[in-house]
Amino acid sequence: MEEIIQYLFSGITTGAIYAVIAVGLSMLYSSTELINFAHGEFVMVGAMGLVTLWVHLAWPLPLAIAGTIALGCALGLLFERFAIRTARSPQPIVLVIITVGASIFLRGLGMIAWGKDPFSVPPFSSHDSIEILGAALLPQSLWIVAAAVALAGGIHFFLKKSLTGKAMVACAVNKKAAWLTGIPSERMAVLAFAISTGCGAVAGIFIAPITMSSYDMGTILGLKGFCAAMIGGLGSLWGAFAGGILLGVLESLGAGLISSGLKDAIAFILLLLILYVRPGGLFSAKEAKRF
Amino acid sequence: MDDNKNKIRLENGIFIAVVLALGLLTDNTYYLQIMTFIGINTLLTLGLNMLMGYAGQISLGHAAFYGIGAYTTAILSTTYGFSPWTALCLSVGLAVAVAFVVGLPTLRLEGYYLGMGTLGFGMIITILFREWSSVTGGASGFVGIPVLEAGPVSFMSGRNYYFLVWGTVLIALLICRRILSSRMGRALRSIHDGEKAALAVGVNTHFLKLQIFMFSAALGAVAGFLYAHFVLFISPESFGFMVSVKMVTMVVIGGMASVWGALLGASLLTLLPEVLHGFAEYEMIIFGLILMVVMIFLPQGLTRGFLDMYQAARKKQ
C-alpha cells in the first residue's frame, strides 16, 4: 500500500511536468495548427537556463526563474519570426521538418553553450520530505504541482477573461472570421508561440531539481508531452493537463509494479490505443476540438 | 509515350554507368564504405518516398522496419545459425506482416495523427530492441553478425559489398518505376491529390495505402539486412526516432515524388555528417540550419526547387 502511494506521488510529480509541456504544445496547436517538434528543446533551455542563472551566476531564485522564462519566450519569438513565418509553403509536412530542424539546431546550440556534461540543481526549498501514509513526499513535488496548476489556471483565466485571450480563442476557432472582426490574427499567433515556448521553459525549470539536466534531455520529454496532449485531446487545455497527469501516474505505476524497462513504452502504447479507439483524445467533446 | 520510355532507359543507363564507374575506379575503402551507406539509405528513402511522395502519407517511425530487418537477420543468422539468405526472406516477411498489422488501424488516421501514430509505433519497437536484452543484446548492441557469402564470393571486401548494395538499389528502382507507371501508380497519385475524390471514383484507398506501406516496409527490411551484414554490429540507436526523422528528411530534401530525388536526398544527408566531421562541435547546428533553410526556401525539395529556378531563369531570358 505504501509503495503504491509512493508511486502515485512520483507519478503525479512527473505527470505535472508532462502536463505543463502538453499544455504548451496544445496551446500552440489550437491557435496555429502547428505541432512544434522543437518543444522539448525549450524544456532543455528552461532547465539549463536555470542552471546558469541560479547555480552558476547565483541570481536570486525568482529572478532566475523570470529570466529563464524570458529566455524561452524570446527564443520562441525568434523561431516564429525567422523559421515559421518565412516558410514559403506552410504545409504540415514542411512545418514538421522545419521544427525538427530547429530541434536539432537548438540541441547543437545547447551542446556548445553548456557542454556535454549533465548538471544538477538543488531543490527550491530545502525542507525535509513530508511523510503521508508511510510514503515520502518531497517539497519539490509540491512546488511542481503548484506551478503546473497555477500555470494552467492562469492560461485558462487569460483565455476566458481577458480581451487578448478571448481574441486568441477567436483566432483558434476561425482565423479568417477573427481577422474580419478586426483581430490581428498574426499577432495572436506570435503571442501563442511565446506562451507555448514559455511553458516549455517553465517545465524545464521545475524538472531541473528532480533530474539531471543536459543538452539532450529535451527530445524524450517533448515526445512524452505530445503523447500526453494527444491522450487528453490535442487543442484542449485541461485535456492536455489531465493527459499529462494520467501519463505520469500510469508510467510510475507501470514501472513500479510491472517492469522498469516498460516505463518509456507506456506513453507510446497509450498513444496508439487512444489513436485507434478515440483519436480526438479522452476528454474531447465531439464538436469542440479546440480549447 | 515512346519518348518517355527512351528517357527512362537513358536515365537508367546513366545510373548504371555511374555506379559501375564509381565502384571500379575507387580504391579507397573509406569512400567505398560511404558510397555503400548511401546505397543503403537510398533503399530506405525509395520506400518511404513511395509512401510519402506518392501516397501522401507521412511515417515518423519508419526506422522500425529498418530495425526489424537488421535485428531479425542478426538473431536468426547468429543465434540460430540460419543462412543469411533464408534470414533475409524471413525478415522481409516479418516486416511486411508487422506493417500489415500496424498499418491496418494506423493508416486510417490523417495528417498529424498519422505522424504521431507511426512515431509511437517506432518508439515502441526501439524500446523493444533495447529492453529485450536476452534476445537483442539490449542497449549495448548485438555483436558477431556473420559476413555474407554467396558460393565462392565473400562480401567482406568493400567493393563486393558496394556492388551488392547498389545492385539491390537498381532492382528497387526498377520495381518502383514499374509500380508507378502501372494502374496502381495512377491510383496512388489520385490519393495524393485528393483522397475523397479517389474514393469516389472507386479506388480502394485504404487497401492501396496499406499495400504501399507494406512495400516500403519490405524495402526498409532489405536495407536493414544489408546494414546488419555490412557493419556486423547493431544497436538500438541505429533505428531510433532520429533515424526515422533523418529518413523523412532525406525524402523531403531530395524532393518528394521523384525516384532520383530519393537518391539525391540520401546522398546529401549521408555525406553531410562526413563533411561536417571536421566541425564536430558545430555539426548539429549546421545540420539543423540546413534542414530549416532548405524547407523554408525550397519546400519542394532540392530537385524540384532547382528545376523551378532553372525554368524561371530560362523564361526570363
PDB file of C-alpha atoms in Angstrom, chain B residues 15-278:
ATOM      1  CA  PHE B  15      22.673   5.443 -63.395  1.00  0.00           C
ATOM      2  CA  ILE B  16      24.236   2.019 -64.096  1.00  0.00           C
ATOM      3  CA  ALA B  17      27.265   3.601 -65.769  1.00  0.00           C
ATOM      4  CA  VAL B  18      27.886   5.964 -62.867  1.00  0.00           C
ATOM      5  CA  VAL B  19      27.511   3.189 -60.284  1.00  0.00           C
ATOM      6  CA  LEU B  20      29.927   0.948 -62.221  1.00  0.00           C
ATOM      7  CA  ALA B  21      32.434   3.726 -62.776  1.00  0.00           C
ATOM      8  CA  LEU B  22      32.426   4.838 -59.148  1.00  0.00           C
ATOM      9  CA  GLY B  23      32.718   1.262 -57.923  1.00  0.00           C
ATOM     10  CA  LEU B  24      35.526   0.246 -60.243  1.00  0.00           C
ATOM     11  CA  LEU B  25      37.569   3.437 -60.081  1.00  0.00           C
ATOM     12  CA  THR B  26      37.522   3.895 -56.303  1.00  0.00           C
ATOM     13  CA  ASP B  27      40.155   2.039 -54.336  1.00  0.00           C
ATOM     14  CA  ASN B  28      39.849   3.937 -51.095  1.00  0.00           C
ATOM     15  CA  THR B  29      37.943   1.712 -48.630  1.00  0.00           C
ATOM     16  CA  TYR B  30      36.584   4.740 -46.759  1.00  0.00           C
ATOM     17  CA  TYR B  31      34.986   6.140 -49.902  1.00  0.00           C
ATOM     18  CA  LEU B  32      33.596   2.735 -50.828  1.00  0.00           C
ATOM     19  CA  GLN B  33      32.142   2.424 -47.371  1.00  0.00           C
ATOM     20  CA  ILE B  34      30.426   5.808 -47.591  1.00  0.00           C
ATOM     21  CA  MET B  35      29.019   5.021 -51.001  1.00  0.00           C
ATOM     22  CA  THR B  36      27.702   1.741 -49.618  1.00  0.00           C
ATOM     23  CA  PHE B  37      25.918   3.641 -46.849  1.00  0.00           C
ATOM     24  CA  ILE B  38      24.486   5.982 -49.465  1.00  0.00           C
ATOM     25  CA  GLY B  39      23.111   2.937 -51.260  1.00  0.00           C
ATOM     26  CA  ILE B  40      21.514   1.565 -48.097  1.00  0.00           C
ATOM     27  CA  ASN B  41      19.977   4.947 -47.338  1.00  0.00           C
ATOM     28  CA  THR B  42      18.741   5.215 -50.910  1.00  0.00           C
ATOM     29  CA  LEU B  43      16.853   1.947 -50.448  1.00  0.00           C
ATOM     30  CA  LEU B  44      15.219   3.341 -47.308  1.00  0.00           C
ATOM     31  CA  THR B  45      14.402   6.625 -48.981  1.00  0.00           C
ATOM     32  CA  LEU B  46      12.955   4.965 -52.091  1.00  0.00           C
ATOM     33  CA  GLY B  47      10.495   3.033 -49.968  1.00  0.00           C
ATOM     34  CA  LEU B  48       9.485   5.958 -47.801  1.00  0.00           C
ATOM     35  CA  ASN B  49       9.237   8.161 -50.887  1.00  0.00           C
ATOM     36  CA  MET B  50       6.610   5.836 -52.347  1.00  0.00           C
ATOM     37  CA  LEU B  51       4.593   6.256 -49.173  1.00  0.00           C
ATOM     38  CA  MET B  52       5.147   9.976 -48.605  1.00  0.00           C
ATOM     39  CA  GLY B  53       5.734  11.421 -52.018  1.00  0.00           C
ATOM     40  CA  TYR B  54       3.169   9.429 -53.947  1.00  0.00           C
ATOM     41  CA  ALA B  55       0.563   8.260 -51.458  1.00  0.00           C
ATOM     42  CA  GLY B  56       0.973  11.428 -49.374  1.00  0.00           C
ATOM     43  CA  GLN B  57       1.159   9.550 -46.060  1.00  0.00           C
ATOM     44  CA  ILE B  58       3.773  10.559 -43.507  1.00  0.00           C
ATOM     45  CA  SER B  59       5.555   7.981 -41.382  1.00  0.00           C
ATOM     46  CA  LEU B  60       7.686   9.133 -38.464  1.00  0.00           C
ATOM     47  CA  GLY B  61       8.539   5.619 -37.353  1.00  0.00           C
ATOM     48  CA  HIS B  62       9.939   4.078 -40.468  1.00  0.00           C
ATOM     49  CA  ALA B  63      13.274   3.209 -38.908  1.00  0.00           C
ATOM     50  CA  ALA B  64      11.346   0.486 -37.071  1.00  0.00           C
ATOM     51  CA  PHE B  65      11.178  -1.593 -40.269  1.00  0.00           C
ATOM     52  CA  TYR B  66      14.854  -0.936 -40.919  1.00  0.00           C
ATOM     53  CA  GLY B  67      15.500  -2.227 -37.391  1.00  0.00           C
ATOM     54  CA  ILE B  68      13.205  -5.225 -37.769  1.00  0.00           C
ATOM     55  CA  GLY B  69      15.138  -6.224 -40.894  1.00  0.00           C
ATOM     56  CA  ALA B  70      18.502  -5.808 -39.178  1.00  0.00           C
ATOM     57  CA  TYR B  71      17.594  -7.490 -35.877  1.00  0.00           C
ATOM     58  CA  THR B  72      15.741 -10.416 -37.463  1.00  0.00           C
ATOM     59  CA  THR B  73      18.637 -11.325 -39.694  1.00  0.00           C
ATOM     60  CA  ALA B  74      21.131 -10.785 -36.866  1.00  0.00           C
ATOM     61  CA  ILE B  75      19.236 -13.005 -34.428  1.00  0.00           C
ATOM     62  CA  LEU B  76      18.384 -15.723 -36.936  1.00  0.00           C
ATOM     63  CA  SER B  77      21.810 -15.986 -38.527  1.00  0.00           C
ATOM     64  CA  THR B  78      23.891 -15.558 -35.375  1.00  0.00           C
ATOM     65  CA  THR B  79      21.891 -17.086 -32.539  1.00  0.00           C
ATOM     66  CA  TYR B  80      20.044 -19.746 -34.519  1.00  0.00           C
ATOM     67  CA  GLY B  81      22.548 -20.422 -37.296  1.00  0.00           C
ATOM     68  CA  PHE B  82      20.216 -19.777 -40.235  1.00  0.00           C
ATOM     69  CA  SER B  83      21.754 -18.993 -43.593  1.00  0.00           C
ATOM     70  CA  PRO B  84      21.655 -15.187 -44.044  1.00  0.00           C
ATOM     71  CA  TRP B  85      19.725 -15.564 -47.270  1.00  0.00           C
ATOM     72  CA  THR B  86      16.966 -17.517 -45.515  1.00  0.00           C
ATOM     73  CA  ALA B  87      17.101 -14.883 -42.792  1.00  0.00           C
ATOM     74  CA  LEU B  88      16.620 -12.200 -45.455  1.00  0.00           C
ATOM     75  CA  CYS B  89      13.386 -13.804 -46.656  1.00  0.00           C
ATOM     76  CA  LEU B  90      12.134 -14.224 -43.102  1.00  0.00           C
ATOM     77  CA  SER B  91      12.999 -10.675 -42.064  1.00  0.00           C
ATOM     78  CA  VAL B  92      11.278  -9.175 -45.092  1.00  0.00           C
ATOM     79  CA  GLY B  93       8.286 -11.412 -44.371  1.00  0.00           C
ATOM     80  CA  LEU B  94       8.204 -10.300 -40.754  1.00  0.00           C
ATOM     81  CA  ALA B  95       8.469  -6.608 -41.670  1.00  0.00           C
ATOM     82  CA  VAL B  96       5.625  -6.937 -44.160  1.00  0.00           C
ATOM     83  CA  ALA B  97       3.484  -8.774 -41.613  1.00  0.00           C
ATOM     84  CA  VAL B  98       4.161  -6.137 -38.954  1.00  0.00           C
ATOM     85  CA  ALA B  99       3.405  -3.391 -41.480  1.00  0.00           C
ATOM     86  CA  PHE B 100       0.090  -5.080 -42.223  1.00  0.00           C
ATOM     87  CA  VAL B 101      -0.908  -5.380 -38.582  1.00  0.00           C
ATOM     88  CA  VAL B 102       0.206  -1.849 -37.707  1.00  0.00           C
ATOM     89  CA  GLY B 103      -0.961  -0.228 -40.923  1.00  0.00           C
ATOM     90  CA  LEU B 104      -4.475  -1.619 -40.770  1.00  0.00           C
ATOM     91  CA  PRO B 105      -5.601   0.711 -37.964  1.00  0.00           C
ATOM     92  CA  THR B 106      -2.894   3.409 -38.266  1.00  0.00           C
ATOM     93  CA  LEU B 107      -3.388   4.309 -41.914  1.00  0.00           C
ATOM     94  CA  ARG B 108      -6.968   5.287 -41.197  1.00  0.00           C
ATOM     95  CA  LEU B 109      -5.541   8.315 -39.375  1.00  0.00           C
ATOM     96  CA  GLU B 110      -4.654  11.525 -41.150  1.00  0.00           C
ATOM     97  CA  GLY B 111      -2.037  14.245 -41.044  1.00  0.00           C
ATOM     98  CA  TYR B 112      -0.501  14.889 -37.641  1.00  0.00           C
ATOM     99  CA  TYR B 113      -2.407  11.977 -36.135  1.00  0.00           C
ATOM    100  CA  LEU B 114      -0.879   9.561 -38.622  1.00  0.00           C
ATOM    101  CA  GLY B 115       2.517  11.104 -37.895  1.00  0.00           C
ATOM    102  CA  MET B 116       2.063  10.594 -34.161  1.00  0.00           C
ATOM    103  CA  GLY B 117       0.705   7.074 -34.614  1.00  0.00           C
ATOM    104  CA  THR B 118       3.700   5.965 -36.655  1.00  0.00           C
ATOM    105  CA  LEU B 119       6.013   7.793 -34.246  1.00  0.00           C
ATOM    106  CA  GLY B 120       4.543   5.844 -31.337  1.00  0.00           C
ATOM    107  CA  PHE B 121       4.964   2.570 -33.185  1.00  0.00           C
ATOM    108  CA  GLY B 122       8.586   3.399 -33.995  1.00  0.00           C
ATOM    109  CA  MET B 123       9.360   4.270 -30.376  1.00  0.00           C
ATOM    110  CA  ILE B 124       7.813   1.034 -29.104  1.00  0.00           C
ATOM    111  CA  ILE B 125       9.947  -1.019 -31.486  1.00  0.00           C
ATOM    112  CA  THR B 126      13.146   0.807 -30.415  1.00  0.00           C
ATOM    113  CA  ILE B 127      12.289   0.276 -26.761  1.00  0.00           C
ATOM    114  CA  LEU B 128      11.682  -3.406 -27.524  1.00  0.00           C
ATOM    115  CA  PHE B 129      15.159  -3.682 -29.071  1.00  0.00           C
ATOM    116  CA  ARG B 130      16.659  -2.028 -26.013  1.00  0.00           C
ATOM    117  CA  GLU B 131      14.753  -3.831 -23.277  1.00  0.00           C
ATOM    118  CA  TRP B 132      14.502  -7.386 -24.632  1.00  0.00           C
ATOM    119  CA  SER B 133      18.160  -7.814 -23.915  1.00  0.00           C
ATOM    120  CA  SER B 134      18.222 -11.627 -23.670  1.00  0.00           C
ATOM    121  CA  VAL B 135      17.441 -11.770 -27.397  1.00  0.00           C
ATOM    122  CA  THR B 136      18.627  -8.459 -28.844  1.00  0.00           C
ATOM    123  CA  GLY B 137      21.667  -7.747 -26.687  1.00  0.00           C
ATOM    124  CA  GLY B 138      19.963  -4.710 -25.175  1.00  0.00           C
ATOM    125  CA  ALA B 139      21.425  -1.232 -25.154  1.00  0.00           C
ATOM    126  CA  SER B 140      24.983  -2.455 -25.654  1.00  0.00           C
ATOM    127  CA  GLY B 141      24.034  -3.916 -29.024  1.00  0.00           C
ATOM    128  CA  PHE B 142      24.248  -7.177 -30.931  1.00  0.00           C
ATOM    129  CA  VAL B 143      27.664  -8.451 -31.973  1.00  0.00           C
ATOM    130  CA  GLY B 144      29.033 -11.248 -34.124  1.00  0.00           C
ATOM    131  CA  ILE B 145      26.780 -10.965 -37.170  1.00  0.00           C
ATOM    132  CA  PRO B 146      28.258 -13.196 -39.912  1.00  0.00           C
ATOM    133  CA  VAL B 147      29.683 -11.863 -43.171  1.00  0.00           C
ATOM    134  CA  LEU B 148      27.550 -12.530 -46.245  1.00  0.00           C
ATOM    135  CA  GLU B 149      28.683 -15.216 -48.654  1.00  0.00           C
ATOM    136  CA  ALA B 150      27.257 -16.432 -51.943  1.00  0.00           C
ATOM    137  CA  GLY B 151      29.081 -19.578 -53.117  1.00  0.00           C
ATOM    138  CA  PRO B 152      32.704 -18.613 -53.664  1.00  0.00           C
ATOM    139  CA  VAL B 153      32.060 -14.861 -53.355  1.00  0.00           C
ATOM    140  CA  SER B 154      32.538 -13.337 -49.954  1.00  0.00           C
ATOM    141  CA  PHE B 155      31.061  -9.920 -49.335  1.00  0.00           C
ATOM    142  CA  MET B 156      33.828  -8.982 -46.986  1.00  0.00           C
ATOM    143  CA  SER B 157      35.617  -6.546 -49.240  1.00  0.00           C
ATOM    144  CA  GLY B 158      34.306  -3.041 -49.669  1.00  0.00           C
ATOM    145  CA  ARG B 159      33.896  -3.295 -53.416  1.00  0.00           C
ATOM    146  CA  ASN B 160      31.855  -6.507 -53.416  1.00  0.00           C
ATOM    147  CA  TYR B 161      29.506  -5.086 -50.858  1.00  0.00           C
ATOM    148  CA  TYR B 162      29.245  -1.854 -52.785  1.00  0.00           C
ATOM    149  CA  PHE B 163      28.061  -3.741 -55.851  1.00  0.00           C
ATOM    150  CA  LEU B 164      25.688  -5.907 -53.821  1.00  0.00           C
ATOM    151  CA  VAL B 165      24.034  -2.832 -52.309  1.00  0.00           C
ATOM    152  CA  TRP B 166      23.848  -0.813 -55.499  1.00  0.00           C
ATOM    153  CA  GLY B 167      22.597  -3.853 -57.449  1.00  0.00           C
ATOM    154  CA  THR B 168      19.775  -4.035 -54.927  1.00  0.00           C
ATOM    155  CA  VAL B 169      19.148  -0.314 -55.328  1.00  0.00           C
ATOM    156  CA  LEU B 170      18.867  -0.777 -59.091  1.00  0.00           C
ATOM    157  CA  ILE B 171      16.323  -3.581 -58.670  1.00  0.00           C
ATOM    158  CA  ALA B 172      14.337  -1.491 -56.184  1.00  0.00           C
ATOM    159  CA  LEU B 173      14.447   1.472 -58.540  1.00  0.00           C
ATOM    160  CA  LEU B 174      13.081  -0.613 -61.404  1.00  0.00           C
ATOM    161  CA  ILE B 175      10.311  -2.035 -59.202  1.00  0.00           C
ATOM    162  CA  CYS B 176       9.319   1.443 -58.012  1.00  0.00           C
ATOM    163  CA  ARG B 177       9.252   2.689 -61.594  1.00  0.00           C
ATOM    164  CA  ARG B 178       7.150  -0.312 -62.574  1.00  0.00           C
ATOM    165  CA  ILE B 179       4.649   0.308 -59.791  1.00  0.00           C
ATOM    166  CA  LEU B 180       4.416   4.000 -60.596  1.00  0.00           C
ATOM    167  CA  SER B 181       3.712   3.525 -64.294  1.00  0.00           C
ATOM    168  CA  SER B 182       1.060   0.912 -63.579  1.00  0.00           C
ATOM    169  CA  ARG B 183      -2.589   1.298 -62.720  1.00  0.00           C
ATOM    170  CA  MET B 184      -1.573   1.219 -59.069  1.00  0.00           C
ATOM    171  CA  GLY B 185       0.742   4.193 -59.541  1.00  0.00           C
ATOM    172  CA  ARG B 186      -2.022   6.271 -61.047  1.00  0.00           C
ATOM    173  CA  ALA B 187      -4.353   5.321 -58.226  1.00  0.00           C
ATOM    174  CA  LEU B 188      -1.628   6.332 -55.756  1.00  0.00           C
ATOM    175  CA  ARG B 189      -1.261   9.761 -57.293  1.00  0.00           C
ATOM    176  CA  SER B 190      -5.008  10.189 -57.118  1.00  0.00           C
ATOM    177  CA  ILE B 191      -4.848   9.593 -53.341  1.00  0.00           C
ATOM    178  CA  HIS B 192      -2.180  12.234 -53.057  1.00  0.00           C
ATOM    179  CA  ASP B 193      -4.206  14.800 -54.958  1.00  0.00           C
ATOM    180  CA  GLY B 194      -7.491  14.135 -53.233  1.00  0.00           C
ATOM    181  CA  GLU B 195      -8.329  11.115 -51.210  1.00  0.00           C
ATOM    182  CA  LYS B 196     -12.070  11.662 -51.217  1.00  0.00           C
ATOM    183  CA  ALA B 197     -12.150  12.111 -54.986  1.00  0.00           C
ATOM    184  CA  ALA B 198     -10.098   8.953 -55.403  1.00  0.00           C
ATOM    185  CA  LEU B 199     -12.548   7.104 -53.189  1.00  0.00           C
ATOM    186  CA  ALA B 200     -15.430   8.440 -55.219  1.00  0.00           C
ATOM    187  CA  VAL B 201     -14.083   7.038 -58.491  1.00  0.00           C
ATOM    188  CA  GLY B 202     -13.673   3.620 -56.927  1.00  0.00           C
ATOM    189  CA  VAL B 203     -10.091   3.486 -55.666  1.00  0.00           C
ATOM    190  CA  ASN B 204      -9.873   1.359 -52.534  1.00  0.00           C
ATOM    191  CA  THR B 205      -7.691   3.961 -50.860  1.00  0.00           C
ATOM    192  CA  HIS B 206      -7.203   2.254 -47.527  1.00  0.00           C
ATOM    193  CA  PHE B 207      -6.084  -1.019 -49.086  1.00  0.00           C
ATOM    194  CA  LEU B 208      -3.808   0.801 -51.504  1.00  0.00           C
ATOM    195  CA  LYS B 209      -2.155   2.791 -48.736  1.00  0.00           C
ATOM    196  CA  LEU B 210      -1.707  -0.439 -46.819  1.00  0.00           C
ATOM    197  CA  GLN B 211      -0.059  -2.111 -49.816  1.00  0.00           C
ATOM    198  CA  ILE B 212       2.376   0.764 -50.274  1.00  0.00           C
ATOM    199  CA  PHE B 213       3.097   0.791 -46.551  1.00  0.00           C
ATOM    200  CA  MET B 214       3.932  -2.917 -46.719  1.00  0.00           C
ATOM    201  CA  PHE B 215       6.084  -2.370 -49.791  1.00  0.00           C
ATOM    202  CA  SER B 216       8.083   0.384 -48.132  1.00  0.00           C
ATOM    203  CA  ALA B 217       8.423  -1.778 -45.022  1.00  0.00           C
ATOM    204  CA  ALA B 218       9.878  -4.544 -47.199  1.00  0.00           C
ATOM    205  CA  LEU B 219      12.428  -2.170 -48.723  1.00  0.00           C
ATOM    206  CA  GLY B 220      13.263  -0.958 -45.214  1.00  0.00           C
ATOM    207  CA  ALA B 221      13.843  -4.532 -44.059  1.00  0.00           C
ATOM    208  CA  VAL B 222      16.120  -5.249 -47.027  1.00  0.00           C
ATOM    209  CA  ALA B 223      18.092  -2.123 -46.163  1.00  0.00           C
ATOM    210  CA  GLY B 224      18.287  -3.293 -42.551  1.00  0.00           C
ATOM    211  CA  PHE B 225      19.549  -6.704 -43.681  1.00  0.00           C
ATOM    212  CA  LEU B 226      22.257  -5.078 -45.814  1.00  0.00           C
ATOM    213  CA  TYR B 227      23.204  -2.736 -42.968  1.00  0.00           C
ATOM    214  CA  ALA B 228      23.485  -5.523 -40.383  1.00  0.00           C
ATOM    215  CA  HIS B 229      25.745  -7.716 -42.517  1.00  0.00           C
ATOM    216  CA  PHE B 230      27.845  -4.723 -43.514  1.00  0.00           C
ATOM    217  CA  VAL B 231      28.682  -3.202 -40.142  1.00  0.00           C
ATOM    218  CA  LEU B 232      28.388  -6.590 -38.334  1.00  0.00           C
ATOM    219  CA  PHE B 233      27.208  -4.850 -35.175  1.00  0.00           C
ATOM    220  CA  ILE B 234      23.833  -3.267 -34.493  1.00  0.00           C
ATOM    221  CA  SER B 235      22.421  -1.336 -31.559  1.00  0.00           C
ATOM    222  CA  PRO B 236      19.011   0.233 -30.850  1.00  0.00           C
ATOM    223  CA  GLU B 237      20.179   3.806 -31.551  1.00  0.00           C
ATOM    224  CA  SER B 238      20.690   2.984 -35.210  1.00  0.00           C
ATOM    225  CA  PHE B 239      16.922   2.531 -35.534  1.00  0.00           C
ATOM    226  CA  GLY B 240      15.598   5.213 -33.205  1.00  0.00           C
ATOM    227  CA  PHE B 241      13.439   8.278 -33.629  1.00  0.00           C
ATOM    228  CA  MET B 242      16.244  10.435 -35.012  1.00  0.00           C
ATOM    229  CA  VAL B 243      16.868   7.884 -37.750  1.00  0.00           C
ATOM    230  CA  SER B 244      13.189   7.961 -38.727  1.00  0.00           C
ATOM    231  CA  VAL B 245      13.391  11.731 -38.841  1.00  0.00           C
ATOM    232  CA  LYS B 246      16.509  11.546 -40.956  1.00  0.00           C
ATOM    233  CA  MET B 247      14.713   9.266 -43.403  1.00  0.00           C
ATOM    234  CA  VAL B 248      11.805  11.675 -43.734  1.00  0.00           C
ATOM    235  CA  THR B 249      14.295  14.484 -44.219  1.00  0.00           C
ATOM    236  CA  MET B 250      16.096  12.599 -46.990  1.00  0.00           C
ATOM    237  CA  VAL B 251      12.805  12.192 -48.816  1.00  0.00           C
ATOM    238  CA  VAL B 252      11.779  15.796 -48.370  1.00  0.00           C
ATOM    239  CA  ILE B 253      15.166  17.388 -49.062  1.00  0.00           C
ATOM    240  CA  GLY B 254      15.718  15.321 -52.182  1.00  0.00           C
ATOM    241  CA  GLY B 255      12.281  16.119 -53.445  1.00  0.00           C
ATOM    242  CA  MET B 256       9.147  14.127 -52.938  1.00  0.00           C
ATOM    243  CA  ALA B 257       7.574  12.118 -55.697  1.00  0.00           C
ATOM    244  CA  SER B 258      10.791  11.620 -57.603  1.00  0.00           C
ATOM    245  CA  VAL B 259      12.921   8.485 -57.611  1.00  0.00           C
ATOM    246  CA  TRP B 260      16.064  10.492 -58.378  1.00  0.00           C
ATOM    247  CA  GLY B 261      15.177  12.881 -55.604  1.00  0.00           C
ATOM    248  CA  ALA B 262      15.383   9.920 -53.233  1.00  0.00           C
ATOM    249  CA  LEU B 263      18.903   9.213 -54.475  1.00  0.00           C
ATOM    250  CA  LEU B 264      19.928  12.849 -54.124  1.00  0.00           C
ATOM    251  CA  GLY B 265      18.443  13.215 -50.650  1.00  0.00           C
ATOM    252  CA  ALA B 266      20.095  10.027 -49.413  1.00  0.00           C
ATOM    253  CA  SER B 267      23.467  11.053 -50.870  1.00  0.00           C
ATOM    254  CA  LEU B 268      23.407  14.550 -49.425  1.00  0.00           C
ATOM    255  CA  LEU B 269      22.336  13.579 -45.935  1.00  0.00           C
ATOM    256  CA  THR B 270      24.801  10.701 -45.784  1.00  0.00           C
ATOM    257  CA  LEU B 271      27.678  12.845 -46.994  1.00  0.00           C
ATOM    258  CA  LEU B 272      26.842  15.886 -44.898  1.00  0.00           C
ATOM    259  CA  PRO B 273      27.852  14.459 -41.489  1.00  0.00           C
ATOM    260  CA  GLU B 274      31.068  13.117 -43.050  1.00  0.00           C
ATOM    261  CA  VAL B 275      31.920  16.517 -44.476  1.00  0.00           C
ATOM    262  CA  LEU B 276      30.962  18.244 -41.234  1.00  0.00           C
ATOM    263  CA  HIS B 277      33.112  15.900 -39.186  1.00  0.00           C
ATOM    264  CA  GLY B 278      35.846  18.493 -39.155  1.00  0.00           C
TER     265      GLY B 278
END
